[in-house]
GROMACS .gro file of C-alpha atoms in nm:
model
  428
    1MET     CA    1  -7.585  -6.179   0.211
    2PHE     CA    2  -7.339  -6.457   0.134
    3PHE     CA    3  -7.007  -6.407  -0.037
    4ILE     CA    4  -6.841  -6.718  -0.177
    5ARG     CA    5  -6.487  -6.798  -0.283
    6ARG     CA    6  -6.439  -7.141  -0.438
    7PHE     CA    7  -6.083  -7.268  -0.479
    8ILE     CA    8  -5.978  -7.554  -0.707
    9LEU     CA    9  -5.623  -7.589  -0.580
   10PRO     CA   10  -5.333  -7.699  -0.805
   11VAL     CA   11  -5.232  -8.042  -0.669
   12GLY     CA   12  -5.199  -8.221  -1.003
   13GLN     CA   13  -5.327  -8.579  -1.000
   14GLY     CA   14  -5.547  -8.552  -0.694
   15ALA     CA   15  -5.816  -8.329  -0.548
   16PHE     CA   16  -5.819  -8.035  -0.306
   17TYR     CA   17  -6.124  -7.808  -0.311
   18VAL     CA   18  -6.207  -7.530  -0.067
   19GLU     CA   19  -6.536  -7.344  -0.025
   20ARG     CA   20  -6.522  -7.021   0.174
   21ILE     CA   21  -6.872  -6.892   0.249
   22ASN     CA   22  -6.815  -6.553   0.411
   23ASP     CA   23  -6.553  -6.674   0.663
   24ILE     CA   24  -6.675  -7.034   0.692
   25ASN     CA   25  -6.439  -7.294   0.542
   26ILE     CA   26  -6.547  -7.626   0.393
   27VAL     CA   27  -6.303  -7.871   0.228
   28TYR     CA   28  -6.378  -8.153  -0.015
   29ASP     CA   29  -6.089  -8.398  -0.050
   30CYS     CA   30  -5.725  -8.315   0.011
   31GLY     CA   31  -5.464  -8.528  -0.158
   32SER     CA   32  -5.234  -8.587  -0.452
   33THR     CA   33  -5.061  -8.880  -0.618
   34ASP     CA   34  -4.753  -8.698  -0.746
   35ASN     CA   35  -4.757  -8.363  -0.566
   36GLN     CA   36  -4.821  -8.448  -0.202
   37ALA     CA   37  -4.518  -8.240  -0.101
   38LYS     CA   38  -4.695  -7.931  -0.237
   39ILE     CA   39  -5.000  -7.969  -0.011
   40PRO     CA   40  -4.848  -7.826   0.313
   41SER     CA   41  -4.754  -7.500   0.141
   42LEU     CA   42  -5.098  -7.473  -0.023
   43ILE     CA   43  -5.264  -7.524   0.316
   44LYS     CA   44  -5.048  -7.256   0.477
   45GLU     CA   45  -5.121  -7.015   0.193
   46CYS     CA   46  -5.494  -7.087   0.187
   47PHE     CA   47  -5.555  -7.090   0.564
   48ALA     CA   48  -5.412  -6.873   0.837
   49ARG     CA   49  -5.242  -7.071   1.117
   50LYS     CA   50  -5.504  -7.260   1.322
   51LYS     CA   51  -5.783  -7.131   1.100
   52THR     CA   52  -6.111  -7.314   1.160
   53ILE     CA   53  -6.236  -7.557   0.898
   54GLU     CA   54  -6.593  -7.650   0.982
   55ALA     CA   55  -6.604  -7.969   0.775
   56VAL     CA   56  -6.370  -8.183   0.568
   57PHE     CA   57  -6.548  -8.424   0.331
   58ILE     CA   58  -6.345  -8.722   0.207
   59SER     CA   59  -6.499  -8.873  -0.106
   60HIS     CA   60  -6.316  -9.205  -0.061
   61LEU     CA   61  -5.998  -9.339   0.090
   62ASP     CA   62  -5.766  -9.340  -0.211
   63LYS     CA   63  -5.435  -9.166  -0.138
   64ASP     CA   64  -5.490  -8.890  -0.397
   65HIS     CA   65  -5.803  -8.782  -0.209
   66ILE     CA   66  -5.696  -8.824   0.156
   67ASN     CA   67  -5.318  -8.805   0.202
   68GLY     CA   68  -5.324  -8.428   0.265
   69VAL     CA   69  -5.581  -8.448   0.547
   70GLU     CA   70  -5.303  -8.508   0.800
   71GLU     CA   71  -5.159  -8.162   0.718
   72LEU     CA   72  -5.504  -8.004   0.750
   73LEU     CA   73  -5.534  -8.151   1.100
   74LYS     CA   74  -5.186  -8.027   1.196
   75ASN     CA   75  -5.229  -7.671   1.066
   76CYS     CA   76  -5.601  -7.597   1.111
   77GLU     CA   77  -5.878  -7.641   1.365
   78VAL     CA   78  -6.086  -7.906   1.190
   79LYS     CA   79  -6.428  -7.939   1.353
   80ARG     CA   80  -6.554  -8.249   1.171
   81ILE     CA   81  -6.450  -8.505   0.909
   82CYS     CA   82  -6.716  -8.676   0.697
   83PHE     CA   83  -6.623  -8.996   0.512
   84PRO     CA   84  -6.790  -9.310   0.374
   85LEU     CA   85  -6.879  -9.578   0.629
   86ILE     CA   86  -6.579  -9.808   0.681
   87THR     CA   87  -6.696 -10.171   0.687
   88GLU     CA   88  -6.481 -10.477   0.738
   89GLU     CA   89  -6.511 -10.568   0.368
   90MET     CA   90  -6.413 -10.214   0.272
   91LYS     CA   91  -6.102 -10.244   0.490
   92LYS     CA   92  -6.003 -10.574   0.331
   93VAL     CA   93  -6.045 -10.442  -0.024
   94LEU     CA   94  -5.844 -10.128   0.055
   95GLU     CA   95  -5.570 -10.335   0.222
   96ILE     CA   96  -5.545 -10.549  -0.093
   97LYS     CA   97  -5.531 -10.237  -0.308
   98ILE     CA   98  -5.257 -10.080  -0.094
   99MET     CA   99  -5.062 -10.409  -0.081
  100PHE     CA  100  -5.070 -10.438  -0.460
  101GLU     CA  101  -4.994 -10.072  -0.535
  102GLU     CA  102  -4.704 -10.058  -0.292
  103ALA     CA  103  -4.561 -10.369  -0.455
  104MET     CA  104  -4.571 -10.169  -0.780
  105GLY     CA  105  -4.381  -9.881  -0.614
  106ASN     CA  106  -4.677  -9.653  -0.533
  107ARG     CA  107  -4.638  -9.556  -0.170
  108TYR     CA  108  -4.928  -9.481   0.065
  109SER     CA  109  -4.879  -9.250   0.363
  110GLN     CA  110  -4.885  -9.402   0.709
  111PHE     CA  111  -5.171  -9.167   0.794
  112THR     CA  112  -5.388  -9.307   0.513
  113LYS     CA  113  -5.325  -9.668   0.615
  114GLU     CA  114  -5.388  -9.598   0.982
  115PHE     CA  115  -5.702  -9.396   0.914
  116ILE     CA  116  -5.853  -9.687   0.720
  117GLU     CA  117  -5.778  -9.920   1.011
  118ASN     CA  118  -5.880  -9.692   1.300
  119PRO     CA  119  -5.991  -9.331   1.232
  120GLU     CA  120  -6.022  -9.235   1.603
  121GLU     CA  121  -5.673  -9.336   1.707
  122THR     CA  122  -5.519  -9.189   1.393
  123VAL     CA  123  -5.683  -8.851   1.442
  124LYS     CA  124  -5.616  -8.852   1.817
  125LYS     CA  125  -5.240  -8.881   1.754
  126ILE     CA  126  -5.249  -8.549   1.572
  127ILE     CA  127  -5.510  -8.337   1.752
  128LYS     CA  128  -5.435  -8.473   2.102
  129ASP     CA  129  -5.719  -8.364   2.334
  130LYS     CA  130  -5.910  -8.133   2.097
  131GLU     CA  131  -6.272  -8.189   2.006
  132ILE     CA  132  -6.363  -8.326   1.665
  133GLU     CA  133  -6.653  -8.515   1.508
  134LEU     CA  134  -6.591  -8.814   1.282
  135ILE     CA  135  -6.907  -8.865   1.077
  136GLU     CA  136  -6.943  -9.182   0.873
  137ILE     CA  137  -7.198  -9.148   0.593
  138LEU     CA  138  -7.406  -9.462   0.544
  139PRO     CA  139  -7.446  -9.599   0.190
  140ASP     CA  140  -7.741  -9.462  -0.006
  141ASP     CA  141  -7.918  -9.799  -0.006
  142TRP     CA  142  -7.873  -9.861   0.367
  143ASP     CA  143  -8.163  -9.989   0.575
  144LYS     CA  144  -8.213 -10.113   0.929
  145LYS     CA  145  -8.152 -10.475   0.827
  146ASN     CA  146  -7.789 -10.387   0.757
  147ASP     CA  147  -7.732 -10.277   1.117
  148ASN     CA  148  -7.711 -10.640   1.228
  149LYS     CA  149  -7.438 -10.730   0.981
  150ILE     CA  150  -7.244 -10.403   0.964
  151ASP     CA  151  -6.914 -10.533   1.110
  152LYS     CA  152  -6.725 -10.585   1.433
  153ASN     CA  153  -6.662 -10.212   1.467
  154ASP     CA  154  -7.014 -10.146   1.592
  155ASN     CA  155  -6.938 -10.200   1.961
  156LYS     CA  156  -6.582 -10.075   1.921
  157ILE     CA  157  -6.711  -9.734   1.810
  158ASP     CA  158  -6.922  -9.697   2.125
  159LYS     CA  159  -6.630  -9.795   2.349
  160GLU     CA  160  -6.392  -9.552   2.183
  161ILE     CA  161  -6.644  -9.269   2.212
  162ILE     CA  162  -6.644  -9.326   2.588
  163LYS     CA  163  -6.264  -9.363   2.601
  164ASN     CA  164  -6.193  -9.059   2.381
  165SER     CA  165  -6.471  -8.832   2.501
  166LYS     CA  166  -6.363  -8.542   2.278
  167ILE     CA  167  -6.362  -8.751   1.961
  168LYS     CA  168  -6.721  -8.821   1.862
  169ARG     CA  169  -6.768  -9.085   1.594
  170TYR     CA  170  -7.117  -9.148   1.467
  171ARG     CA  171  -7.315  -9.218   1.152
  172GLU     CA  172  -7.545  -9.012   0.934
  173LYS     CA  173  -7.765  -9.126   0.648
  174SER     CA  174  -7.684  -9.027   0.292
  175GLY     CA  175  -7.886  -8.717   0.205
  176GLU     CA  176  -7.872  -8.561   0.554
  177ASN     CA  177  -7.788  -8.191   0.565
  178ILE     CA  178  -7.452  -8.160   0.746
  179ALA     CA  179  -7.479  -7.777   0.729
  180LYS     CA  180  -7.727  -7.792   1.018
  181LYS     CA  181  -7.433  -7.870   1.246
  182ILE     CA  182  -7.249  -7.551   1.145
  183LYS     CA  183  -7.322  -7.220   1.310
  184ASP     CA  184  -7.398  -6.923   1.079
  185LEU     CA  185  -7.460  -7.145   0.775
  186ASN     CA  186  -7.837  -7.108   0.792
  187GLY     CA  187  -8.012  -7.176   0.462
  188TRP     CA  188  -7.711  -7.358   0.316
  189GLU     CA  189  -7.704  -7.728   0.248
  190LEU     CA  190  -7.422  -7.981   0.253
  191ILE     CA  191  -7.573  -8.302   0.116
  192PRO     CA  192  -7.340  -8.603   0.096
  193TYR     CA  193  -7.433  -8.932  -0.070
  194ASN     CA  194  -7.222  -9.241  -0.017
  195PHE     CA  195  -7.261  -9.471  -0.318
  196ARG     CA  196  -7.138  -9.829  -0.292
  197GLN     CA  197  -6.926  -9.932  -0.588
  198GLU     CA  198  -6.948 -10.309  -0.560
  199ILE     CA  199  -6.919 -10.403  -0.928
  200ARG     CA  200  -6.539 -10.398  -0.932
  201ILE     CA  201  -6.516 -10.566  -0.589
  202ASN     CA  202  -6.730 -10.850  -0.720
  203GLU     CA  203  -6.513 -10.858  -1.030
  204LEU     CA  204  -6.204 -10.905  -0.812
  205LYS     CA  205  -6.373 -11.191  -0.625
  206GLU     CA  206  -6.470 -11.357  -0.954
  207ASN     CA  207  -6.117 -11.314  -1.093
  208LEU     CA  208  -5.967 -11.470  -0.781
  209GLU     CA  209  -6.205 -11.765  -0.808
  210LYS     CA  210  -6.108 -11.818  -1.174
  211GLU     CA  211  -5.737 -11.808  -1.092
  212PHE     CA  212  -5.753 -12.041  -0.790
  213LYS     CA  213  -6.044 -12.260  -0.911
  214GLU     CA  214  -6.215 -12.202  -0.577
  215GLU     CA  215  -6.368 -11.919  -0.374
  216ILE     CA  216  -6.102 -11.704  -0.208
  217HIS     CA  217  -6.218 -11.493   0.086
  218LEU     CA  218  -6.078 -11.140   0.081
  219GLU     CA  219  -5.934 -11.171   0.433
  220LYS     CA  220  -5.711 -11.455   0.308
  221VAL     CA  221  -5.563 -11.265   0.012
  222GLU     CA  222  -5.281 -11.094   0.204
  223GLU     CA  223  -5.178 -11.423   0.366
  224ILE     CA  224  -5.171 -11.600   0.026
  225TRP     CA  225  -4.980 -11.306  -0.129
  226LYS     CA  226  -4.701 -11.349   0.128
  227GLU     CA  227  -4.649 -11.709   0.015
  228GLY     CA  228  -4.512 -11.568  -0.310
  229GLY     CA  229  -4.447 -11.767  -0.624
  230GLU     CA  230  -4.736 -11.869  -0.849
  231LYS     CA  231  -4.997 -11.782  -0.583
  232LYS     CA  232  -4.877 -11.423  -0.575
  233ALA     CA  233  -4.882 -11.416  -0.957
  234LYS     CA  234  -5.244 -11.535  -0.957
  235ILE     CA  235  -5.349 -11.257  -0.719
  236LYS     CA  236  -5.165 -11.008  -0.939
  237ARG     CA  237  -5.350 -11.130  -1.251
  238ALA     CA  238  -5.684 -11.118  -1.069
  239TYR     CA  239  -5.620 -10.760  -0.954
  240ILE     CA  240  -5.497 -10.635  -1.293
  241GLY     CA  241  -5.800 -10.797  -1.456
  242VAL     CA  242  -6.042 -10.565  -1.275
  243SER     CA  243  -6.181 -10.316  -1.530
  244GLY     CA  244  -6.108  -9.985  -1.364
  245ASP     CA  245  -6.005  -9.853  -1.024
  246LEU     CA  246  -6.087 -10.069  -0.722
  247ASN     CA  247  -6.280  -9.809  -0.525
  248THR     CA  248  -6.518  -9.941  -0.261
  249ASN     CA  249  -6.725  -9.623  -0.231
  250SER     CA  250  -6.738  -9.268  -0.359
  251MET     CA  251  -6.910  -8.996  -0.161
  252THR     CA  252  -7.052  -8.708  -0.361
  253LEU     CA  253  -7.151  -8.371  -0.214
  254PHE     CA  254  -7.393  -8.095  -0.303
  255LEU     CA  255  -7.288  -7.763  -0.152
  256GLY     CA  256  -7.522  -7.473  -0.210
  257ILE     CA  257  -7.836  -7.287  -0.127
  258ARG     CA  258  -8.178  -7.333  -0.278
  259GLU     CA  259  -8.315  -6.996  -0.391
  260ASP     CA  260  -8.613  -6.923  -0.614
  261LYS     CA  261  -8.620  -6.628  -0.852
  262LYS     CA  262  -8.938  -6.509  -0.686
  263GLU     CA  263  -8.743  -6.469  -0.361
  264ILE     CA  264  -8.530  -6.190  -0.509
  265SER     CA  265  -8.642  -5.866  -0.346
  266LEU     CA  266  -8.781  -5.579  -0.554
  267GLU     CA  267  -8.506  -5.358  -0.418
  268LYS     CA  268  -8.236  -5.592  -0.558
  269ALA     CA  269  -8.412  -5.632  -0.890
  270GLU     CA  270  -8.444  -5.254  -0.931
  271GLU     CA  271  -8.077  -5.206  -0.842
  272VAL     CA  272  -7.967  -5.454  -1.109
  273SER     CA  273  -8.206  -5.307  -1.363
  274LYS     CA  274  -8.083  -4.952  -1.299
  275ASN     CA  275  -7.719  -5.049  -1.361
  276ASN     CA  276  -7.773  -5.226  -1.693
  277GLU     CA  277  -7.857  -5.094  -2.038
  278ASP     CA  278  -8.019  -5.417  -2.149
  279SER     CA  279  -8.221  -5.469  -1.833
  280GLU     CA  280  -8.418  -5.770  -1.956
  281LYS     CA  281  -8.111  -5.969  -2.061
  282LYS     CA  282  -7.899  -5.864  -1.765
  283GLU     CA  283  -8.171  -5.938  -1.515
  284THR     CA  284  -8.195  -6.291  -1.652
  285ASP     CA  285  -7.818  -6.326  -1.614
  286TYR     CA  286  -7.848  -6.200  -1.258
  287ASN     CA  287  -8.119  -6.447  -1.174
  288ASP     CA  288  -7.925  -6.738  -1.326
  289CYS     CA  289  -7.620  -6.645  -1.120
  290TYR     CA  290  -7.836  -6.597  -0.811
  291ILE     CA  291  -7.991  -6.945  -0.818
  292LYS     CA  292  -7.689  -7.141  -0.943
  293LYS     CA  293  -7.426  -7.095  -0.674
  294GLY     CA  294  -7.444  -7.466  -0.588
  295CYS     CA  295  -7.161  -7.705  -0.665
  296LEU     CA  296  -7.174  -8.083  -0.710
  297TYR     CA  297  -6.855  -8.257  -0.605
  298THR     CA  298  -6.833  -8.610  -0.745
  299GLY     CA  299  -6.500  -8.757  -0.629
  300ASP     CA  300  -6.442  -9.075  -0.829
  301TYR     CA  301  -6.811  -9.156  -0.864
  302ASP     CA  302  -6.881  -9.396  -1.151
  303ALA     CA  303  -7.163  -9.231  -1.349
  304ASN     CA  304  -7.106  -9.444  -1.658
  305GLY     CA  305  -7.417  -9.632  -1.767
  306LYS     CA  306  -7.787  -9.565  -1.732
  307GLN     CA  307  -7.841  -9.727  -1.393
  308LYS     CA  308  -7.551  -9.555  -1.217
  309TRP     CA  309  -7.639  -9.218  -1.367
  310GLU     CA  310  -8.001  -9.257  -1.254
  311LYS     CA  311  -7.886  -9.324  -0.897
  312LEU     CA  312  -7.696  -8.996  -0.894
  313GLU     CA  313  -7.977  -8.809  -1.066
  314LYS     CA  314  -8.234  -8.936  -0.818
  315ALA     CA  315  -8.014  -8.858  -0.517
  316TYR     CA  316  -7.996  -8.490  -0.613
  317GLN     CA  317  -8.333  -8.457  -0.786
  318GLU     CA  318  -8.425  -8.162  -0.562
  319TYR     CA  319  -8.096  -7.980  -0.629
  320TRP     CA  320  -8.013  -7.992  -1.001
  321LYS     CA  321  -8.161  -7.653  -1.082
  322TRP     CA  322  -7.937  -7.490  -0.821
  323ILE     CA  323  -7.616  -7.660  -0.940
  324GLY     CA  324  -7.402  -7.422  -1.147
  325PHE     CA  325  -7.067  -7.601  -1.098
  326ILE     CA  326  -6.987  -7.970  -1.142
  327GLN     CA  327  -6.666  -8.162  -1.076
  328VAL     CA  328  -6.604  -8.406  -1.362
  329PRO     CA  329  -6.577  -8.750  -1.194
  330HIS     CA  330  -6.247  -8.933  -1.156
  331HIS     CA  331  -6.022  -8.666  -1.310
  332GLY     CA  332  -6.214  -8.680  -1.639
  333SER     CA  333  -6.195  -9.055  -1.700
  334SER     CA  334  -6.426  -9.172  -1.978
  335LYS     CA  335  -6.505  -9.480  -1.767
  336ASN     CA  336  -6.680  -9.264  -1.506
  337CYS     CA  337  -6.868  -9.011  -1.721
  338ASN     CA  338  -7.216  -8.999  -1.866
  339ASP     CA  339  -7.363  -8.766  -2.129
  340ASN     CA  340  -7.649  -8.676  -1.895
  341LEU     CA  341  -7.401  -8.550  -1.635
  342ILE     CA  342  -7.167  -8.355  -1.864
  343SER     CA  343  -7.445  -8.191  -2.066
  344LYS     CA  344  -7.594  -7.988  -1.779
  345ASN     CA  345  -7.605  -7.609  -1.804
  346ALA     CA  346  -7.309  -7.570  -1.571
  347VAL     CA  347  -6.940  -7.484  -1.544
  348TYR     CA  348  -6.725  -7.799  -1.521
  349PHE     CA  349  -6.386  -7.848  -1.359
  350LEU     CA  350  -6.145  -8.133  -1.288
  351SER     CA  351  -5.802  -8.193  -1.139
  352ALA     CA  352  -5.537  -8.393  -1.323
  353GLY     CA  353  -5.158  -8.418  -1.334
  354ARG     CA  354  -5.007  -8.260  -1.644
  355ASN     CA  355  -4.825  -8.579  -1.747
  356ASN     CA  356  -5.014  -8.838  -1.543
  357GLY     CA  357  -4.983  -9.204  -1.641
  358TYR     CA  358  -5.360  -9.259  -1.645
  359LYS     CA  359  -5.411  -9.032  -1.949
  360HIS     CA  360  -5.662  -8.822  -1.756
  361PRO     CA  361  -5.866  -8.640  -1.866
  362SER     CA  362  -6.009  -8.837  -2.157
  363LYS     CA  363  -5.998  -8.646  -2.486
  364ASP     CA  364  -6.353  -8.763  -2.554
  365VAL     CA  365  -6.481  -8.621  -2.226
  366VAL     CA  366  -6.309  -8.286  -2.289
  367HIS     CA  367  -6.446  -8.277  -2.644
  368ASP     CA  368  -6.801  -8.359  -2.536
  369ILE     CA  369  -6.816  -8.106  -2.252
  370THR     CA  370  -6.672  -7.818  -2.451
  371LEU     CA  371  -6.772  -7.883  -2.814
  372LYS     CA  372  -7.063  -8.124  -2.813
  373TYR     CA  373  -7.246  -7.950  -2.527
  374GLY     CA  374  -7.080  -7.606  -2.534
  375ASN     CA  375  -7.000  -7.587  -2.163
  376ASN     CA  376  -6.701  -7.424  -1.996
  377LEU     CA  377  -6.438  -7.664  -1.862
  378TYR     CA  378  -6.147  -7.574  -1.634
  379ILE     CA  379  -5.867  -7.832  -1.616
  380VAL     CA  380  -5.660  -7.762  -1.304
  381THR     CA  381  -5.311  -7.912  -1.298
  382GLU     CA  382  -5.011  -7.871  -1.068
  383ASP     CA  383  -4.928  -7.542  -1.243
  384LYS     CA  384  -5.244  -7.333  -1.217
  385GLY     CA  385  -5.541  -7.323  -0.983
  386LEU     CA  386  -5.886  -7.171  -1.019
  387GLU     CA  387  -6.063  -6.925  -0.791
  388VAL     CA  388  -6.434  -6.857  -0.843
  389ILE     CA  389  -6.592  -6.555  -0.673
  390LEU     CA  390  -6.968  -6.544  -0.632
  391ASP     CA  391  -7.232  -6.335  -0.467
  392SER     CA  392  -7.589  -6.245  -0.560
  393LYS     CA  393  -7.480  -6.034  -0.856
  394ILE     CA  394  -7.137  -6.130  -0.982
  395LYS     CA  395  -6.936  -6.429  -1.099
  396ILE     CA  396  -6.560  -6.391  -1.148
  397TYR     CA  397  -6.309  -6.655  -1.256
  398ASN     CA  398  -5.948  -6.605  -1.154
  399ILE     CA  399  -5.681  -6.849  -1.280
  400PHE     CA  400  -5.367  -6.829  -1.067
  401SER     CA  401  -5.021  -6.981  -1.078
  402SER     CA  402  -4.940  -6.874  -0.722
  403PHE     CA  403  -5.193  -6.857  -0.441
  404SER     CA  404  -5.041  -6.528  -0.328
  405LYS     CA  405  -5.164  -6.378  -0.656
  406THR     CA  406  -5.530  -6.450  -0.578
  407ILE     CA  407  -5.745  -6.163  -0.459
  408GLU     CA  408  -5.629  -6.052  -0.115
  409ASN     CA  409  -5.743  -6.300   0.148
  410ASN     CA  410  -5.968  -6.058   0.328
  411GLN     CA  411  -6.344  -6.074   0.369
  412GLY     CA  412  -6.384  -5.708   0.466
  413ASP     CA  413  -6.506  -5.395   0.288
  414ARG     CA  414  -6.186  -5.344   0.086
  415LEU     CA  415  -6.233  -5.679  -0.086
  416GLU     CA  416  -6.599  -5.604  -0.162
  417ILE     CA  417  -6.506  -5.264  -0.313
  418TYR     CA  418  -6.228  -5.427  -0.517
  419ILE     CA  419  -6.461  -5.694  -0.657
  420LYS     CA  420  -6.728  -5.440  -0.751
  421ALA     CA  421  -6.466  -5.233  -0.931
  422LEU     CA  422  -6.332  -5.542  -1.110
  423TYR     CA  423  -6.684  -5.645  -1.207
  424LEU     CA  424  -6.752  -5.302  -1.359
  425ARG     CA  425  -6.428  -5.321  -1.558
  426LEU     CA  426  -6.518  -5.665  -1.691
  427ASN     CA  427  -6.852  -5.536  -1.814
  428LEU     CA  428  -6.726  -5.218  -1.980
   0.00000   0.00000   0.00000
């Protein structure tokens, strides 16, 4: 039997999500725009010193999703990091983004900048001679033709694997089950999809061409920026003119287990029935809880518009009926949401800074999730986190202001007895 604790940690404008399946730890994103200093203490509270984390999934390489990964590597035994494929174009776009944002006073950590440039060397500095897998997830529309034009890193990767024999860097297709690599996670699935987000990149290219009256290659932008004056002003106007965040990719993740109602044993069904007055209603509740332990993490995926929603829907077409929890994309931005996504029969959550300058989450998104579609929504800020406890029979939500006030971090019998007692109290 699996026992799950799901933590939406209070980092403000960022994302830090932990799944603890029995004693197996999975992390999706770890970063914050305005509360990065809080991340080390959260990591120490959430994980015992040198605790194993089987997989860290990075949705994309924005600072508010990655700048805490360095602390995870320093304090925990991270077995593998999964992130979107880093192409040469992706590097150039991210370098432009960092250059512009730092000029506006928004600092990026050295770790983030170095990881974008060279993940192996960056990780090696921290973990020294320990083993780790760096898994790049190919875009969802990747095919063999792309292998010839991927980038100059192709041969470099092979050389660095030989040079750093304990750091294994390789690629997996979108939709592959990463859980197969993790011992004792049989039956569970970790399904990442790396979606290219080229619309805004193309928009930047078009804006640059309009400003300079000629095509400007991305690799030349930094050099032109350094010339200053009117040329720098043109680049600034082109960048500001992009409608939305300049993300190159966003990697989503399904984490869960596919279970059919018919697979519930007679013994379990009788046990539930015996403990409930309204057996028919309660058994339905039990079954719903049983098959909907799955969570869909969306990062900053842009689900706005029919075509982009259909890509996401198709990617997880086999999983929707097992998804009971959904992260609202991009901190609740209306530019990334779609009615089809926020109207599912699920519990929704998002992370956003209490007074963030982006006005996240959108009032319209909050209204539609909670009032238009009648779903539960948890907005996690820097003040309060959310802990969700799940097993085959129970579902408990615990909002906490201090991690030390969560249920005792112990997967033994005492915790199981405590939860059963709490569950009985909640139903009296």
